[in-house]
Amino acid sequence: MKKITATVIFIISALAASAQSVHSTGDLAFNLYSIQNLGGGVHVTDIDTPHNTMYNPASAAGFQRITGDLNYIHLQGLGDLSGAGNAVNAAVSFPTKFGVLSGSLRWLGTDGLTGSTLDFGNLFMGNFTFSKEIYSDLYIGSGITFSAGKSYGAASDFDWGTGLNLGFIHLPGNLGFMKNFRWGITLANMGKGYGDTGYSYDKAIPGNFTIGAGVQFDLIDKNKFVWTVQGDLRSPTFTDLKIDIATDILIADIIKIDSSVSLALRDAIAGETGTIIPSVGLSVKIPLRSKEGVGIMGSSEMNVNIAAAPLYDDIWAFGGGLTIPFGVLDDEPPILQVDFDKVQYISPNFDGTQDELIIPITVEDDRYIKGYFLVIKDDNGNTVKEIRNKEERPENESLKNLFSRLVSAKEGTSVPQSFRWDGKADSGEMVPDGTYNFEIVFWDDNLNYTEAYPGVFIIDTVSPEVEVESIEGTDLIFSPDGDGNKDTIQFNQSGSEEKEWKGLITDAAGNVVREFVWYGTIDNAIWDGTDNNGNLVPDGVYQYEVISIDEAGNTVKKAIENSTIWEELDSD
């Protein structure tokens, strides 16, 4: 890899040294697209303005609101060079279910900078791009650029250009000490560039066929303070090599301070190092909500941006502008309702009774439910099972799935009406009996998370235990006639401690005539021959049965059959 890098740099250096003009001013057009680019530099990973789609069409894929940007940049000759130039830029992005559409128009005028290397003539430019969030961590985009105007250095007063832009941004998250890491690659201006008729193909504005790569991450990510660094490397027309390094500081999510330096290989060869002087930008977020919470002009905020940057030949650029997202950003988490208000018991023993944990849920959100998880832990805090939404699993992020998501409308993940669990751990084994806890969390596409819903349930696959002493022979016959002789029959029994036990006396037709109930520990049952209403039942054959169904649905039944009730005849 080191040899390949060295070879590429050598080839580019040779091409740069042999080029018709040593300066690389055409690439500076990128810096004049927006105040953010002017103060913070040009970066593949910038996603804060629709103007950046002129460089990386994937940059607007995460926009959720219609966003407009209008700015003016004044070019002023200082020192030995006098004169002035102007740049006016307007751009807007429209989010849709299928992706984000962006467009921009701009005018660059440098005729007033007489004798400067920074000679763009009078140039109108624009672009149209399509950006899409394929996954939560992958943005892609493509776009068409166009330009026309009075070409600098051309024999004719008119020149034009058009090209194709492609790019992507990957946002893998935290990587070691690098928080909120993201990187990207772009191929810009693949076509005919404005101005290449006058000088050469490698002097277009901006450069023809520019490949760029960049990274961005936060060194510090606190609630009121975020420190970000960025680094980019690009090669306009493969005849130059340019590096941009920048740092941003965000204070209280209101004030953002940008600073950047850049250097091109051609400039270094020519001894032109003006852009090494740091550029500086400042952005202030101004809330626009009224007391009723309604945004002025339909917006909840407005960003006021100013910047200053050194260019060429003692030329400095000073600019200001506004970035306005229309509408209110969704910062409310989904509304989660769980029908699980008490400890539940399950018995996953495949007997058809309470074999599964069932958690009914309903979820609502103003935008899209992006994901969810259910985590089940044992009493020691060890995770035994995780259930997550299918779309966000890594195995589903394939090339085949990539194409289907590219052409599909954006929608939330499907939400189940309930969570079901059969008692199997992630390993596939049945978990042991015991107390378990679970948590449920949902989040939307703005990463607004619900508070974790806690629940407790108990797995109990052991049936209640009971022993009933057998009664044989004449002991099964009793005469509840009140003569003091065998007026009752007693069923001696013992069993495990359960929530409820029942003893049932049924007649020959199976009808329950008498019921005994015990809570906790079972006791002996003594029957005096009466029914539940206290009336003496007729002579006949009856059965005694003891039953317990625990809270997990486990059941035990034992019976003593053929208990005959008879009345002693009168001696008369």
Coordinates of C-alpha atoms in Angstrom, one line a residue:
M1 CA 0.0 0.0 0.0
K2 CA 2.9 2.4 0.8
K3 CA 4.5 1.7 -2.6
I4 CA 1.2 2.3 -4.4
T5 CA 0.6 5.6 -2.6
A6 CA 4.1 6.7 -3.3
T7 CA 3.7 5.8 -7.0
V8 CA 0.5 7.7 -7.3
I9 CA 2.0 10.8 -5.6
F10 CA 5.0 10.7 -7.9
I11 CA 2.8 10.5 -11.1
I12 CA 0.6 13.3 -9.9
S13 CA 3.7 15.4 -9.0
A14 CA 5.2 14.8 -12.5
L15 CA 1.9 15.8 -14.2
A16 CA 1.6 18.9 -12.0
A17 CA 5.1 20.0 -12.7
S18 CA 4.6 19.6 -16.5
A19 CA 1.2 21.3 -16.6
Q20 CA 0.6 24.4 -18.7
S21 CA -0.2 26.5 -15.6
V22 CA 1.2 25.8 -12.2
H23 CA -1.8 27.2 -10.3
S24 CA -4.9 25.2 -9.3
T25 CA -7.3 28.0 -8.9
G26 CA -10.2 26.1 -10.6
D27 CA -10.6 23.9 -7.6
L28 CA -11.3 27.0 -5.5
A29 CA -14.7 27.2 -7.0
F30 CA -15.9 24.6 -4.5
N31 CA -15.0 27.0 -1.7
L32 CA -17.2 29.7 -3.1
Y33 CA -20.3 27.6 -3.2
S34 CA -21.3 28.2 0.4
I35 CA -20.2 30.0 3.6
Q36 CA -19.6 26.6 5.2
N37 CA -17.2 25.7 2.4
L38 CA -15.5 29.0 2.6
G39 CA -14.8 28.9 6.3
G40 CA -14.6 25.2 7.0
G41 CA -13.2 23.9 3.7
V42 CA -14.5 21.5 1.2
H43 CA -15.2 18.0 2.6
V44 CA -16.8 14.8 1.3
T45 CA -18.5 14.3 4.6
D46 CA -20.2 17.7 5.1
I47 CA -23.9 17.2 5.5
D48 CA -25.1 20.6 6.7
T49 CA -26.0 22.5 3.5
P50 CA -27.7 21.6 0.2
H51 CA -24.8 23.4 -1.6
N52 CA -22.4 20.6 -0.8
T53 CA -24.3 18.3 -3.2
M54 CA -22.3 20.1 -6.0
Y55 CA -19.3 18.2 -4.6
N56 CA -20.8 15.1 -3.0
P57 CA -24.4 14.4 -4.1
A58 CA -24.9 12.0 -1.1
S59 CA -24.5 14.8 1.4
A60 CA -28.2 15.7 1.5
A61 CA -29.5 12.1 2.1
G62 CA -30.2 12.7 5.8
F63 CA -32.3 15.8 5.3
Q64 CA -35.7 15.5 6.8
R65 CA -37.0 19.0 6.2
I66 CA -37.0 21.3 3.2
T67 CA -33.8 23.2 3.6
G68 CA -32.7 26.4 1.8
D69 CA -29.4 28.2 1.7
L70 CA -28.7 31.7 0.4
N71 CA -25.4 33.4 0.6
Y72 CA -23.2 36.1 -0.8
I73 CA -19.4 36.1 -1.0
H74 CA -17.3 39.2 -1.8
L75 CA -13.9 38.7 -3.3
Q76 CA -11.5 41.6 -2.5
G77 CA -8.0 42.3 -3.7
L78 CA -5.7 43.4 -0.9
G79 CA -2.1 44.6 -0.9
D80 CA -0.7 44.9 -4.5
L81 CA -3.8 43.6 -6.2
S82 CA -6.9 45.8 -6.3
G83 CA -10.4 45.1 -7.6
A84 CA -13.2 43.0 -6.5
G85 CA -15.4 40.0 -7.5
N86 CA -18.7 38.4 -6.4
A87 CA -20.3 35.1 -5.8
V88 CA -24.0 34.6 -5.2
N89 CA -25.4 31.1 -4.3
A90 CA -28.8 29.7 -3.7
A91 CA -29.8 26.1 -3.0
V92 CA -32.7 24.0 -1.7
S93 CA -33.3 20.4 -0.8
F94 CA -36.7 18.6 -0.8
P95 CA -37.0 15.4 1.1
T96 CA -39.4 12.8 -0.3
K97 CA -40.2 9.2 0.6
F98 CA -38.0 8.0 -2.2
G99 CA -35.1 10.3 -1.5
V100 CA -33.9 13.9 -1.3
L101 CA -34.0 16.1 -4.4
S102 CA -31.6 19.1 -4.4
G103 CA -31.0 21.9 -6.7
S104 CA -28.8 25.0 -6.8
L105 CA -27.9 28.0 -8.9
R106 CA -24.9 30.4 -8.5
W107 CA -23.1 33.2 -10.2
L108 CA -19.4 33.9 -10.0
G109 CA -18.0 37.1 -11.3
T110 CA -14.3 37.9 -11.3
D111 CA -13.9 40.4 -14.1
G112 CA -13.0 43.1 -11.5
L113 CA -9.9 41.2 -10.3
T114 CA -7.7 42.4 -13.1
G115 CA -4.4 40.5 -13.5
S116 CA -5.3 37.9 -10.9
T117 CA -4.7 34.2 -11.4
L118 CA -8.2 33.8 -9.9
D119 CA -10.0 34.5 -13.2
F120 CA -13.3 32.7 -13.5
G121 CA -14.9 35.3 -15.9
N122 CA -18.7 35.6 -15.5
L123 CA -20.0 32.2 -14.8
F124 CA -23.4 30.7 -14.1
M125 CA -23.5 27.3 -12.5
G126 CA -26.1 24.9 -11.1
N127 CA -26.8 21.3 -10.3
F128 CA -29.6 18.8 -9.7
T129 CA -29.0 15.8 -7.4
F130 CA -30.8 12.8 -5.9
S131 CA -29.6 11.6 -2.5
K132 CA -30.9 8.6 -0.6
E133 CA -30.4 7.0 2.8
I134 CA -30.0 3.3 1.9
Y135 CA -29.3 2.3 5.5
S136 CA -29.1 4.3 8.7
D137 CA -25.3 4.3 8.2
L138 CA -25.1 4.6 4.4
Y139 CA -25.9 7.6 2.1
I140 CA -25.5 7.5 -1.6
G141 CA -26.2 10.1 -4.3
S142 CA -25.8 11.1 -7.9
G143 CA -26.2 14.4 -9.7
I144 CA -25.8 16.5 -12.9
T145 CA -23.9 19.8 -12.9
F146 CA -24.0 22.5 -15.6
S147 CA -22.3 25.7 -16.2
A148 CA -22.2 28.5 -18.9
G149 CA -20.8 32.0 -19.3
K150 CA -17.9 34.1 -20.5
S151 CA -14.9 31.9 -20.3
Y152 CA -11.6 33.2 -19.0
G153 CA -8.8 32.9 -21.5
A154 CA -11.0 31.6 -24.3
A155 CA -11.0 32.7 -27.9
S156 CA -14.7 32.8 -27.7
D157 CA -16.8 34.8 -25.2
F158 CA -18.9 31.8 -24.4
D159 CA -18.1 28.5 -22.8
W160 CA -20.1 25.7 -21.1
G161 CA -19.7 22.6 -19.1
T162 CA -21.6 19.6 -17.8
G163 CA -20.7 16.6 -15.7
L164 CA -21.9 13.7 -13.6
N165 CA -21.3 13.5 -9.8
L166 CA -21.4 10.3 -7.8
G167 CA -20.7 9.8 -4.1
F168 CA -21.4 8.0 -0.9
I169 CA -21.0 8.6 2.9
H170 CA -20.6 5.8 5.4
L171 CA -21.5 6.5 9.1
P172 CA -20.3 3.5 11.1
G173 CA -20.5 5.3 14.5
N174 CA -17.8 5.2 17.2
L175 CA -14.4 3.7 16.3
G176 CA -12.2 3.7 19.3
F177 CA -11.4 7.3 20.3
M178 CA -13.1 8.6 17.2
K179 CA -16.7 9.4 18.0
N180 CA -19.4 9.6 15.3
F181 CA -16.9 8.6 12.7
R182 CA -17.9 8.9 9.0
W183 CA -16.1 8.7 5.7
G184 CA -16.9 9.1 2.1
I185 CA -15.7 9.1 -1.5
T186 CA -16.9 11.2 -4.4
L187 CA -16.3 11.4 -8.2
A188 CA -17.2 14.9 -9.3
N189 CA -17.5 16.7 -12.7
M190 CA -17.1 13.6 -14.9
G191 CA -17.6 15.3 -18.3
K192 CA -16.7 18.6 -20.0
G193 CA -15.8 21.3 -17.6
Y194 CA -16.4 25.0 -18.0
G195 CA -13.2 26.8 -19.1
D196 CA -11.3 23.9 -20.5
T197 CA -11.7 25.3 -24.0
G198 CA -9.6 28.3 -23.2
Y199 CA -6.7 26.7 -21.4
S200 CA -6.8 22.9 -21.3
Y201 CA -8.8 20.0 -20.0
D202 CA -7.0 20.0 -16.7
K203 CA -7.9 23.7 -16.0
A204 CA -11.7 23.5 -15.8
I205 CA -13.7 25.3 -13.1
P206 CA -13.9 23.3 -11.0
G207 CA -11.5 20.5 -12.1
N208 CA -12.7 17.8 -14.5
F209 CA -13.1 14.3 -13.0
T210 CA -12.1 15.1 -9.4
I211 CA -11.9 12.1 -7.1
G212 CA -12.0 12.9 -3.4
A213 CA -12.0 11.0 -0.2
G214 CA -12.5 12.2 3.4
V215 CA -13.0 11.3 7.0
Q216 CA -14.6 13.1 9.9
F217 CA -15.0 12.3 13.6
D218 CA -15.5 14.0 17.0
L219 CA -12.6 14.1 19.4
I220 CA -14.9 15.4 22.1
D221 CA -18.7 14.8 22.1
K222 CA -20.3 16.3 25.2
N223 CA -23.8 17.7 25.7
K224 CA -22.7 21.3 25.4
F225 CA -19.4 21.0 23.6
V226 CA -18.4 19.0 20.4
W227 CA -15.0 19.2 18.8
T228 CA -14.8 17.8 15.3
V229 CA -11.9 17.3 13.0
Q230 CA -12.0 16.6 9.2
G231 CA -9.5 15.6 6.6
D232 CA -9.8 15.3 2.8
L233 CA -7.6 14.4 -0.1
R234 CA -8.7 15.0 -3.7
S235 CA -7.1 14.9 -7.1
P236 CA -8.6 17.2 -9.7
T237 CA -8.2 15.7 -13.2
F238 CA -5.5 13.4 -11.7
T239 CA -3.0 16.2 -12.3
D240 CA -3.0 17.8 -8.9
L241 CA -3.2 16.7 -5.3
K242 CA -5.0 18.8 -2.7
I243 CA -5.4 18.3 1.0
D244 CA -8.0 20.0 3.3
I245 CA -7.8 19.8 7.1
A246 CA -10.4 21.5 9.3
T247 CA -11.7 21.6 12.8
D248 CA -15.1 22.6 14.1
I249 CA -16.2 23.5 17.6
L250 CA -19.9 23.4 18.4
I251 CA -21.0 25.1 21.6
A252 CA -24.4 24.4 23.2
D253 CA -25.7 23.4 19.8
I254 CA -25.9 27.1 19.0
I255 CA -22.5 28.5 18.1
K256 CA -20.3 26.7 15.6
I257 CA -16.7 27.9 14.8
D258 CA -14.9 26.5 11.8
S259 CA -11.3 26.8 10.7
S260 CA -9.5 25.1 7.9
V261 CA -6.3 25.1 5.9
S262 CA -5.6 23.6 2.4
L263 CA -2.7 23.1 0.1
A264 CA -2.5 21.9 -3.5
L265 CA 0.6 20.3 -4.9
R266 CA 0.7 22.6 -7.9
D267 CA 0.6 25.6 -5.6
A268 CA 3.4 24.2 -3.5
I269 CA 5.5 23.8 -6.7
A270 CA 4.8 27.4 -7.7
G271 CA 5.5 28.7 -4.3
E272 CA 1.9 29.8 -3.8
T273 CA 0.8 28.9 -0.2
G274 CA -1.9 31.5 0.5
T275 CA -4.5 28.9 1.4
I276 CA -2.3 27.7 4.3
I277 CA -3.4 30.7 6.1
P278 CA -6.4 29.5 8.1
S279 CA -9.9 30.4 6.9
V280 CA -12.5 31.0 9.6
G281 CA -16.2 30.6 9.8
L282 CA -18.9 31.3 12.3
S283 CA -22.5 30.0 12.4
V284 CA -25.1 31.0 15.0
K285 CA -28.4 29.1 15.3
I286 CA -31.3 31.5 16.0
P287 CA -34.5 29.9 17.3
L288 CA -37.7 31.1 15.5
R289 CA -40.4 29.4 17.5
S290 CA -43.1 31.6 19.0
K291 CA -44.5 31.2 22.5
E292 CA -47.1 28.8 21.1
G293 CA -44.4 26.6 19.6
V294 CA -45.2 27.5 16.0
G295 CA -42.1 28.4 13.9
I296 CA -41.9 31.8 12.1
M297 CA -42.0 31.3 8.3
G298 CA -42.7 27.6 9.1
S299 CA -39.3 27.1 10.5
S300 CA -38.1 26.4 14.0
E301 CA -34.6 27.8 13.5
M302 CA -32.3 29.8 11.3
N303 CA -28.5 29.6 10.9
V304 CA -26.7 32.8 10.3
N305 CA -23.3 32.1 8.7
I306 CA -20.2 34.3 8.1
A307 CA -16.7 33.4 6.9
A308 CA -13.4 34.8 5.7
A309 CA -10.7 32.9 3.7
P310 CA -7.5 33.7 1.8
L311 CA -7.5 32.8 -1.9
Y312 CA -4.8 33.8 -4.5
D313 CA -2.7 36.9 -5.3
D314 CA -3.6 38.7 -2.0
I315 CA -7.3 38.1 -2.7
W316 CA -9.5 37.4 0.3
A317 CA -13.1 36.2 0.3
F318 CA -15.6 37.5 2.9
G319 CA -19.2 36.2 2.9
G320 CA -22.4 35.8 4.8
G321 CA -25.6 33.8 4.4
L322 CA -28.6 32.0 5.9
T323 CA -29.4 28.3 6.1
I324 CA -33.1 27.8 6.9
P325 CA -34.7 24.3 7.5
F326 CA -38.5 24.7 7.1
G327 CA -40.6 22.9 9.5
V328 CA -39.9 21.5 13.0
L329 CA -37.4 18.7 13.5
D330 CA -39.0 15.7 15.2
D331 CA -37.3 15.4 18.6
E332 CA -40.0 13.4 20.3
P333 CA -39.6 9.7 20.9
P334 CA -42.2 7.2 19.7
I335 CA -45.2 6.6 22.0
L336 CA -44.9 3.0 23.3
Q337 CA -47.7 1.3 25.2
V338 CA -47.2 -2.2 26.6
D339 CA -50.0 -4.4 28.0
F340 CA -47.9 -6.0 30.7
D341 CA -48.9 -4.4 34.0
K342 CA -48.0 -7.3 36.4
V343 CA -45.6 -10.2 36.8
Q344 CA -46.6 -13.0 34.4
Y345 CA -45.8 -16.8 34.5
I346 CA -45.1 -19.0 31.6
S347 CA -44.4 -22.7 31.3
P348 CA -42.6 -23.4 28.0
N349 CA -42.9 -27.2 28.1
F350 CA -45.0 -27.5 24.9
D351 CA -48.1 -28.8 26.6
G352 CA -50.2 -26.1 24.8
T353 CA -50.8 -24.0 27.9
Q354 CA -48.9 -20.8 28.5
D355 CA -46.0 -22.1 26.5
E356 CA -45.0 -18.6 25.3
L357 CA -44.3 -15.2 26.8
I358 CA -46.7 -12.8 25.0
I359 CA -46.2 -9.0 25.3
P360 CA -48.9 -7.0 23.5
I361 CA -47.6 -3.6 22.3
T362 CA -48.7 -0.5 20.3
V363 CA -46.3 2.1 19.0
E364 CA -46.9 5.5 17.3
D365 CA -44.6 8.1 15.9
D366 CA -44.8 11.3 13.8
R367 CA -42.3 9.9 11.3
Y368 CA -40.8 6.4 10.9
I369 CA -40.1 3.7 13.4
K370 CA -36.6 2.8 12.7
G371 CA -35.9 0.0 15.0
Y372 CA -36.6 -1.8 18.2
F373 CA -35.2 -4.5 20.5
L374 CA -36.4 -6.8 23.3
V375 CA -33.7 -7.9 25.7
I376 CA -34.4 -10.7 28.1
K377 CA -32.1 -11.2 31.1
D378 CA -31.9 -13.8 33.9
D379 CA -32.0 -12.9 37.6
N380 CA -28.2 -12.4 37.5
G381 CA -28.3 -9.8 34.7
N382 CA -27.1 -12.1 32.0
T383 CA -28.7 -11.7 28.6
V384 CA -30.3 -14.9 27.4
K385 CA -32.3 -13.6 24.4
E386 CA -32.4 -10.5 22.1
I387 CA -35.1 -9.8 19.5
R388 CA -34.4 -7.0 17.0
N389 CA -36.0 -5.6 13.9
K390 CA -35.0 -7.6 10.9
E391 CA -34.1 -4.6 8.6
E392 CA -31.3 -3.4 10.8
R393 CA -29.5 -6.8 11.1
P394 CA -26.1 -6.8 9.4
E395 CA -26.8 -10.0 7.4
N396 CA -29.6 -8.1 5.5
E397 CA -27.3 -5.3 4.3
S398 CA -26.3 -7.1 1.1
L399 CA -25.8 -6.0 -2.5
K400 CA -29.1 -7.6 -3.4
N401 CA -30.9 -5.8 -0.6
L402 CA -29.0 -2.6 -1.5
F403 CA -30.7 -2.4 -5.0
S404 CA -34.2 -3.0 -3.6
R405 CA -33.7 -0.3 -1.0
L406 CA -32.4 2.1 -3.7
V407 CA -35.7 2.0 -5.6
S408 CA -38.1 1.7 -2.7
A409 CA -39.9 4.4 -0.8
K410 CA -38.7 5.3 2.7
E411 CA -40.8 3.7 5.3
G412 CA -40.5 2.6 8.9
T413 CA -39.8 -0.9 9.9
S414 CA -42.8 -3.1 10.5
V415 CA -43.9 -3.2 14.1
P416 CA -45.3 -6.4 15.6
Q417 CA -48.6 -6.4 17.5
S418 CA -46.9 -8.3 20.2
F419 CA -43.6 -9.9 21.1
R420 CA -43.6 -13.7 21.5
W421 CA -40.9 -15.8 23.1
D422 CA -40.9 -19.6 23.4
G423 CA -38.3 -19.9 26.2
K424 CA -35.3 -20.6 24.0
A425 CA -32.1 -18.7 24.5
D426 CA -30.0 -17.3 21.6
S427 CA -28.0 -20.5 21.8
G428 CA -31.2 -22.5 21.0
E429 CA -31.4 -24.2 24.4
M430 CA -34.4 -23.9 26.7
V431 CA -33.6 -21.6 29.6
P432 CA -34.1 -22.9 33.2
D433 CA -36.9 -22.1 35.5
G434 CA -36.5 -18.8 37.4
T435 CA -37.3 -15.1 37.4
Y436 CA -36.4 -13.1 34.3
N437 CA -36.5 -9.4 33.4
F438 CA -37.0 -7.8 30.0
E439 CA -36.6 -4.4 28.4
I440 CA -38.3 -3.0 25.3
V441 CA -37.0 0.0 23.4
F442 CA -38.2 1.6 20.2
W443 CA -36.6 4.5 18.2
D444 CA -37.4 6.6 15.2
D445 CA -35.3 7.7 12.2
N446 CA -34.1 10.7 14.2
L447 CA -32.8 8.3 16.8
N448 CA -35.3 9.5 19.4
Y449 CA -35.5 6.5 21.9
T450 CA -38.3 5.5 24.1
E451 CA -37.5 5.0 27.7
A452 CA -36.8 1.3 28.3
Y453 CA -40.0 -0.4 29.3
P454 CA -39.2 -2.9 32.2
G455 CA -41.1 -6.1 32.9
V456 CA -40.7 -9.2 35.0
F457 CA -41.9 -12.7 34.4
I458 CA -41.3 -16.2 35.9
I459 CA -40.7 -19.4 34.1
D460 CA -42.1 -22.4 35.9
T461 CA -42.3 -25.8 34.2
V462 CA -42.8 -27.9 37.4
S463 CA -46.3 -29.1 38.0
P464 CA -47.9 -28.9 41.5
E465 CA -47.4 -32.0 43.6
V466 CA -50.2 -33.7 45.7
E467 CA -50.6 -37.0 47.6
V468 CA -54.0 -38.3 48.5
E469 CA -54.3 -41.3 50.9
S470 CA -56.2 -44.1 49.3
I471 CA -59.5 -45.2 50.9
E472 CA -60.6 -48.8 50.4
G473 CA -63.5 -51.1 51.2
T474 CA -66.2 -50.0 53.6
D475 CA -64.2 -46.9 54.5
L476 CA -65.5 -45.5 51.2
I477 CA -69.1 -45.8 52.6
F478 CA -70.5 -43.3 55.0
S479 CA -73.9 -42.2 56.2
P480 CA -74.4 -38.5 56.9
D481 CA -77.7 -39.0 58.8
G482 CA -76.6 -37.2 62.0
D483 CA -76.5 -40.4 64.2
G484 CA -72.9 -39.9 65.1
N485 CA -71.8 -43.0 63.2
K486 CA -69.8 -42.4 60.0
D487 CA -71.5 -39.0 59.4
T488 CA -68.5 -37.7 57.5
I489 CA -65.7 -39.0 55.2
Q490 CA -62.2 -37.5 55.3
F491 CA -59.7 -37.3 52.5
N492 CA -56.2 -37.1 53.8
Q493 CA -53.9 -35.2 51.5
S494 CA -50.7 -33.1 51.3
G495 CA -49.1 -31.2 48.5
S496 CA -46.7 -28.4 47.4
E497 CA -47.5 -24.8 48.2
E498 CA -49.5 -23.3 45.4
K499 CA -51.6 -20.2 44.9
E500 CA -54.8 -22.3 45.0
W501 CA -56.0 -25.8 45.5
K502 CA -59.5 -27.2 44.8
G503 CA -61.2 -30.3 46.0
L504 CA -64.3 -31.3 44.0
I505 CA -67.1 -33.8 44.9
T506 CA -69.0 -34.8 41.7
D507 CA -72.0 -37.1 41.2
A508 CA -72.3 -40.0 38.8
A509 CA -73.3 -37.5 36.0
G510 CA -70.1 -35.5 36.5
N511 CA -71.9 -32.5 38.2
V512 CA -70.0 -30.7 40.9
V513 CA -72.0 -30.8 44.1
R514 CA -69.4 -29.6 46.6
E515 CA -66.2 -27.6 46.3
F516 CA -63.3 -27.1 48.8
V517 CA -60.7 -24.3 48.3
W518 CA -57.3 -23.9 49.9
Y519 CA -54.8 -21.1 49.3
G520 CA -51.1 -21.9 49.7
T521 CA -50.8 -25.2 51.6
I522 CA -53.5 -27.8 51.0
D523 CA -55.4 -29.3 54.0
N524 CA -57.5 -32.4 54.5
A525 CA -61.0 -32.4 53.1
I526 CA -63.9 -33.5 55.4
W527 CA -67.2 -33.9 53.6
D528 CA -70.5 -34.1 55.5
G529 CA -72.6 -35.1 52.5
T530 CA -74.0 -31.6 51.8
D531 CA -73.7 -29.6 48.6
N532 CA -72.4 -26.1 48.3
N533 CA -75.8 -24.7 49.5
G534 CA -75.8 -26.9 52.7
N535 CA -78.4 -29.3 51.4
L536 CA -77.9 -33.1 51.9
V537 CA -77.2 -34.8 48.6
P538 CA -79.1 -37.9 47.6
D539 CA -77.7 -41.4 48.2
G540 CA -75.5 -42.5 45.4
V541 CA -71.9 -42.9 44.0
Y542 CA -69.7 -39.8 44.2
Q543 CA -66.1 -39.1 43.3
Y544 CA -63.6 -36.9 45.0
E545 CA -60.9 -35.1 43.0
V546 CA -58.2 -32.6 44.0
I547 CA -56.9 -30.1 41.4
S548 CA -54.3 -27.3 41.2
I549 CA -53.4 -25.2 38.3
D550 CA -50.4 -22.9 39.1
E551 CA -49.9 -19.5 37.6
A552 CA -47.8 -20.9 34.8
G553 CA -50.6 -23.2 33.7
N554 CA -49.1 -26.4 35.1
T555 CA -51.8 -28.8 36.3
V556 CA -52.1 -31.7 38.7
K557 CA -55.2 -33.9 39.3
K558 CA -55.8 -36.9 41.6
A559 CA -59.1 -38.6 42.5
I560 CA -60.7 -41.2 44.8
E561 CA -63.5 -42.9 43.0
N562 CA -66.7 -44.7 44.1
S563 CA -67.3 -43.0 47.4
T564 CA -70.8 -44.3 48.2
I565 CA -73.2 -42.2 50.4
W566 CA -76.0 -44.1 52.1
E567 CA -78.5 -43.4 54.9
E568 CA -79.0 -45.9 57.7
L569 CA -82.6 -47.3 57.8
D570 CA -84.9 -46.5 60.7
S571 CA -85.0 -49.5 63.2
D572 CA -88.8 -49.4 63.0

